[in-house]
Short mmCIF file of C-alpha atoms and ligand atoms in Angstrom, two decimals:
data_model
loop_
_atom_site.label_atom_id
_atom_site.label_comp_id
_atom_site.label_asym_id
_atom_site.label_seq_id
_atom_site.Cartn_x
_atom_site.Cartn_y
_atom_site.Cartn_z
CA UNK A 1 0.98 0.98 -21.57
CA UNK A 2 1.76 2.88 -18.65
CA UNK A 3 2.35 1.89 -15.13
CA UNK A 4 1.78 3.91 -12.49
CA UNK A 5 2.04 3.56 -8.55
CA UNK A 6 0.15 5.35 -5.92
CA UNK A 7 1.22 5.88 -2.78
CA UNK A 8 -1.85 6.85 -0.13
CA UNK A 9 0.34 8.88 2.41
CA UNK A 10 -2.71 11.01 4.07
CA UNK A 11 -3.44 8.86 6.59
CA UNK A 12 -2.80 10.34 10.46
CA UNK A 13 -1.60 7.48 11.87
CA UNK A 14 -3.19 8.00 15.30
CA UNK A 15 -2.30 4.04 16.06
CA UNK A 16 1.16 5.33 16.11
CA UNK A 17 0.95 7.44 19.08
CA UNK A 18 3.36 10.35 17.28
CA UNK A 19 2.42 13.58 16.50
CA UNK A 20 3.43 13.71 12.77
CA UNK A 21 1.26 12.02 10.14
CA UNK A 22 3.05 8.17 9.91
CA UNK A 23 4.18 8.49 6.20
CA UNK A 24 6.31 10.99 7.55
CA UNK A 25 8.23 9.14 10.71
CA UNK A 26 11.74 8.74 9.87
CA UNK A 27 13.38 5.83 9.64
CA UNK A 28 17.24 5.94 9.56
CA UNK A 29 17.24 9.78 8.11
CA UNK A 30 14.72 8.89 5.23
CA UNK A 31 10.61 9.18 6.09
CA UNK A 32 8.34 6.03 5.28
CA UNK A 33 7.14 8.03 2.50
CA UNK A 34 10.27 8.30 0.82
CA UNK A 35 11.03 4.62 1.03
CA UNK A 36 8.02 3.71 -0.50
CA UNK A 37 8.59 6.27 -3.29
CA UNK A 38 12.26 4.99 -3.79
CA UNK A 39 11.10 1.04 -3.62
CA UNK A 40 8.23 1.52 -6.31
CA UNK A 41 10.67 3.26 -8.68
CA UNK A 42 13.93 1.20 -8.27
CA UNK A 43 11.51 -1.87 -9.10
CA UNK A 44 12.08 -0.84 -13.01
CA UNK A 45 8.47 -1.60 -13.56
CA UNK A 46 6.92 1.80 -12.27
CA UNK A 47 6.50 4.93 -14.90
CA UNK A 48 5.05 7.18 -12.91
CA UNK A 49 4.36 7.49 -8.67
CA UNK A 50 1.79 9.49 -7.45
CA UNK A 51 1.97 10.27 -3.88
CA UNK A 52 -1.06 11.19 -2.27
CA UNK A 53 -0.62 13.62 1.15
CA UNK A 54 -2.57 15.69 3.47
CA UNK A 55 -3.08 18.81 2.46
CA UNK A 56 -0.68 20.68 4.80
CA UNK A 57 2.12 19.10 3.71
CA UNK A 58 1.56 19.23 -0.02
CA UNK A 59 3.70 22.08 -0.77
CA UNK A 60 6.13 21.07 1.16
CA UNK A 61 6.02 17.49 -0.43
CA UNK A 62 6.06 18.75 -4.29
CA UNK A 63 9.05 21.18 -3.38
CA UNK A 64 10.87 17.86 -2.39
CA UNK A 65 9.77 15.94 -5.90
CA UNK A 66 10.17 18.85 -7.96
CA UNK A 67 13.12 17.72 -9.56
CA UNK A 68 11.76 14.03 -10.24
CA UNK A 69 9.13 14.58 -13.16
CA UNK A 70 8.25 11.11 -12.44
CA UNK A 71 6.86 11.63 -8.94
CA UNK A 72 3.57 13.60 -8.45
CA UNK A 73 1.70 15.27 -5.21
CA UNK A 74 -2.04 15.21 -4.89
CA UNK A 75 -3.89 15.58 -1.82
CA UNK A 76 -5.70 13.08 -0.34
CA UNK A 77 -8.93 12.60 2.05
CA UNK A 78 -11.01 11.67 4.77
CA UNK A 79 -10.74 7.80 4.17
CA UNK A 80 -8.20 5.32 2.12
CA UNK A 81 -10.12 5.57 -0.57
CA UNK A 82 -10.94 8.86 -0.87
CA UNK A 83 -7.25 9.64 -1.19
CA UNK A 84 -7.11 6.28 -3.77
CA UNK A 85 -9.78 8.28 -5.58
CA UNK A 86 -7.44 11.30 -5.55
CA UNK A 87 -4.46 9.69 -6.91
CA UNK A 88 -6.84 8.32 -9.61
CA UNK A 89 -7.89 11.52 -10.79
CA UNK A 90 -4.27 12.33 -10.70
CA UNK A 91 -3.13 9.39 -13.23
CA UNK A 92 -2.50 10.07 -16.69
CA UNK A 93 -5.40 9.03 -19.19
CA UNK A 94 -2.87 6.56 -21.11
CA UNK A 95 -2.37 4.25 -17.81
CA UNK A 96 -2.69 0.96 -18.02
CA UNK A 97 -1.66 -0.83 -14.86
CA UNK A 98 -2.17 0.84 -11.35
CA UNK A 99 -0.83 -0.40 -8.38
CA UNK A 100 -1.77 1.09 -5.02
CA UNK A 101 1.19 0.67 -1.95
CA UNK A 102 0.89 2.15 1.35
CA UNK A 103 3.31 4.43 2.42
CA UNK A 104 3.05 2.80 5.56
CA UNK A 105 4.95 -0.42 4.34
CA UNK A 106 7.92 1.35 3.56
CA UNK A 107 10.53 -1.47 3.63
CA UNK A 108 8.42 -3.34 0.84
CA UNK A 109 11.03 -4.98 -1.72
CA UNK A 110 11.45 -3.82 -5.34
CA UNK A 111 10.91 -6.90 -6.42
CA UNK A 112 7.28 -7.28 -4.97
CA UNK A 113 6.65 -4.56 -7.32
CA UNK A 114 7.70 -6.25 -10.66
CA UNK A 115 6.18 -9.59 -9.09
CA UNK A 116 2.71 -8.42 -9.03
CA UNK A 117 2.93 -6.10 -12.84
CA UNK A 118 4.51 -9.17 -13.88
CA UNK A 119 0.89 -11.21 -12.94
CA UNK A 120 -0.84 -8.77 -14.56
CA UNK A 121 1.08 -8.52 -17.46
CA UNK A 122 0.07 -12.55 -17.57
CA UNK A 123 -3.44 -11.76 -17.76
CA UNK A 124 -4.48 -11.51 -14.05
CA UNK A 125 -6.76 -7.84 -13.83
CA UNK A 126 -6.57 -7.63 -9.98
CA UNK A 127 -3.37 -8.82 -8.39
CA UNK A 128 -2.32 -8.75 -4.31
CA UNK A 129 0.43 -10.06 -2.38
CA UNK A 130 -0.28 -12.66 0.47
CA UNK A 131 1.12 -14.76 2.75
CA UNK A 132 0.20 -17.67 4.44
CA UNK A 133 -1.16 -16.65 8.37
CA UNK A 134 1.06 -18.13 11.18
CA UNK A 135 -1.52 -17.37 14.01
CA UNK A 136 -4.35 -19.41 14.40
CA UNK A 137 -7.26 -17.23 13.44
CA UNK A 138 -10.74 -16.28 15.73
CA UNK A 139 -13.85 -14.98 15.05
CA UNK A 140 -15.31 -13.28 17.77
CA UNK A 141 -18.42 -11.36 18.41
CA UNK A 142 -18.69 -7.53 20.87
CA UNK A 143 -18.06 -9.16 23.49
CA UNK A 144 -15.23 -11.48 22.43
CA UNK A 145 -16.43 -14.80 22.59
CA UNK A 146 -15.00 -16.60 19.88
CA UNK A 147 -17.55 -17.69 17.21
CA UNK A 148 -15.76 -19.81 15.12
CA UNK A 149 -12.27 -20.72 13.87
CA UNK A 150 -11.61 -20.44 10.18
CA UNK A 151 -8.99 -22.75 8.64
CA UNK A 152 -6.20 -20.84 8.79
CA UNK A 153 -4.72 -23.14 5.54
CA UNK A 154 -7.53 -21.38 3.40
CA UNK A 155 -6.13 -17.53 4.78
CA UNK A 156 -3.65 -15.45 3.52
CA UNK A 157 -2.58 -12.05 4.91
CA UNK A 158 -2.76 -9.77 2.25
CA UNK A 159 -0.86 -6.43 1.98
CA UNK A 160 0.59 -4.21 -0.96
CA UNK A 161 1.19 -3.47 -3.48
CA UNK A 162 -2.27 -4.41 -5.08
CA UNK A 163 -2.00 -4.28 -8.80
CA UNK A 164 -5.09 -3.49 -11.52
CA UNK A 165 -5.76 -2.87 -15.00
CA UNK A 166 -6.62 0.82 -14.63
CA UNK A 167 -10.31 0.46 -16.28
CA UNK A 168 -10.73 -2.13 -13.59
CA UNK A 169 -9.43 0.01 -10.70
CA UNK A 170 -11.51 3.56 -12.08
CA UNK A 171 -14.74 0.86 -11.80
CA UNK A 172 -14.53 0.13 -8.57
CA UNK A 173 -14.06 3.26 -7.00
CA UNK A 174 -16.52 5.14 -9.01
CA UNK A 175 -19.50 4.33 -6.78
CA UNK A 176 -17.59 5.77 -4.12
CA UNK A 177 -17.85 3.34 -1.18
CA UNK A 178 -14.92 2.49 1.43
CA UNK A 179 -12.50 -0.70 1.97
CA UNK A 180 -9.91 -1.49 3.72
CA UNK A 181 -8.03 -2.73 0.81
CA UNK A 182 -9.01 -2.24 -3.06
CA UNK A 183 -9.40 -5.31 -3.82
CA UNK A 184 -12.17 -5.32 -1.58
CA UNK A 185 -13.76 -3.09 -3.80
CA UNK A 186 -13.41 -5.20 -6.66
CA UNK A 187 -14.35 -8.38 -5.48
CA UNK A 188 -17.41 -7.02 -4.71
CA UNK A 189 -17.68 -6.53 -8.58
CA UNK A 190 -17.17 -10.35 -8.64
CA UNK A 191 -13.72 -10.17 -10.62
CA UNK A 192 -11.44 -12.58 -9.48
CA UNK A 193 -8.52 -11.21 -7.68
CA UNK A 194 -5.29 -13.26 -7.86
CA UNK A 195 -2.91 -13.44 -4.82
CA UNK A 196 0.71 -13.61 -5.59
CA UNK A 197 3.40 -14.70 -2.95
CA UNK A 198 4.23 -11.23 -0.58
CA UNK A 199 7.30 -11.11 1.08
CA UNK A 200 7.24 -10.42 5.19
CA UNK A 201 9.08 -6.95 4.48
CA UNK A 202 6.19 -5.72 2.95
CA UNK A 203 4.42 -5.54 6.48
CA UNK A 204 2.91 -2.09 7.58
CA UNK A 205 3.94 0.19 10.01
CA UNK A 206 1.29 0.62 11.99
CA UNK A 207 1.68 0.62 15.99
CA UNK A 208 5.22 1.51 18.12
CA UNK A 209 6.22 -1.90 18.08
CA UNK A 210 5.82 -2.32 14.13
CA UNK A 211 8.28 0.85 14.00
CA UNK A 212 10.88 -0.91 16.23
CA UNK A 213 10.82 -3.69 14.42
CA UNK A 214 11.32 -1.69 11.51
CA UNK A 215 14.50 -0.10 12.75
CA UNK A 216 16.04 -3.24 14.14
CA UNK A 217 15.80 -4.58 10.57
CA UNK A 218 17.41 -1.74 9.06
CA UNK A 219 20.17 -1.81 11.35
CA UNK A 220 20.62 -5.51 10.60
CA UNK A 221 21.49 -4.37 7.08
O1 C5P B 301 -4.34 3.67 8.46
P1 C5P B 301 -3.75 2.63 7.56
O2 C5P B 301 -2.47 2.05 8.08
O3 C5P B 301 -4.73 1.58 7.12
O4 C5P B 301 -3.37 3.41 6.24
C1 C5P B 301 -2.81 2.75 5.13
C2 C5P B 301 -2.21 3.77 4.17
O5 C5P B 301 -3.25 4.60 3.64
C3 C5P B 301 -1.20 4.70 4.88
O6 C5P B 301 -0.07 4.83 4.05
C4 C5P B 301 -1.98 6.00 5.04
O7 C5P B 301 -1.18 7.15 5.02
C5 C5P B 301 -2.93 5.97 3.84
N1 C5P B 301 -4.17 6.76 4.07
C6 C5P B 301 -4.49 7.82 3.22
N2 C5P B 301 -5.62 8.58 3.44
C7 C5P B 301 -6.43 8.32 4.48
C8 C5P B 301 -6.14 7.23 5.35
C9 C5P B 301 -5.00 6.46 5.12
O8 C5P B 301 -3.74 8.09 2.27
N3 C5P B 301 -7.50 9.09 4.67
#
């Protein structure tokens, strides 16, 4: 069956203090965006990408892909999932295996990719990448007194991609609803959702410093 990718790039990126939308920040004359596009297909496991922008820039976007009839634009919306939702809808009826990657995490490894199709592919329905937390974690109420302190050897930071069978995927987003993360969505279904090593490259760009780092790592390479 087929495998496809989306790539939510609709977001605005406010925490990122720049006036383009963050999929679109360049980093070393390529955006975020086109990272992510280039990681998910050079994996080998990927048939099909579907990149999900704001509307403004979806001409401009499918101009760029049209050559590649392996990538396709959709627009996306208000929140995550709405633009998940979108990418959905734009997904072939013979897919299989979805996984959803931020654009944001644009220096994400190939091989994280075929790691988490390759769970599925075992049997797993709802796969994510994690990583063991560093920081010793806080709960904390409004007024941030601390309320308790998990152990951090039962946490894992979890990022993309996040891998599904696609019947799994379409069933958690068809009540609508909002998460952070998909599997979110579908462990509120009560499936299990299996997390698979990630690798610290995957991280997301999210504030000025994150985009620093970013750079200094490319330029290491
Ligand atoms: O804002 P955050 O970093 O959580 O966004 C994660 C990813 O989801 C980003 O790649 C962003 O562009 C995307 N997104 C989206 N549509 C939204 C909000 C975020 O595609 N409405």
């Amino acid at each position: 069956g087929r495998v496809v990718a989306l790539i939510p790039a609709a977001g605005m990126g406010t925490r990122l203090g720049l006036p383009v939308p963050k999929a679109f920040v360049m980093l070393r004359e390529r955006t975020l965006l086109q990272r992510s596009v280039s990681a998910a297909l050079a994996s080998g496991v990927v048939d099909q990408v579907v990149v999900i922008v704001p509307a403004d820039l979806a001409a401009q976007i499918d101009a760029e892909y049209a050559d590649r009839p392996e990538v396709t634009v959709t627009v996306g919306g208000a929140e995550r999932s709405d633009s998940v939702r979108a990418g959905l809808a734009a997904s072939g009826p013979d897919t299989e295996l979805v996984l959803v990657h931020d654009a944001a995490r644009a220096l994400t490894p190939p091989a994280l990719f075929a790691d988490v199709v390759h769970a599925l592919r075992d049997g797993a329905r709802a796969v994510i990448p994690g990583l063991p937390v560093a920081d010793t974690l806080k709960r904390v109420d409004t007024a941030e007194t601390v309320l308790a302190t998990p152990d951090r050897s039962e946490l894992r930071a979890v990022g993309t991609p996040q891998g599904f069978t696609a019947e799994l995927l379409r069933h958690a987003h068809s009540g609508g609803g909002d998460a952070t993360d998909d599997a979110g969505l579908v462990e509120a279904l009560g499936v299990p959702v299996q997390v698979v090593p990630g690798d610290p490259l995957a991280f997301k760009i999210t504030t000025p410093f994150d985009l620093r780092m970013a750079r200094l790592l490319l330029d290491e390479s």
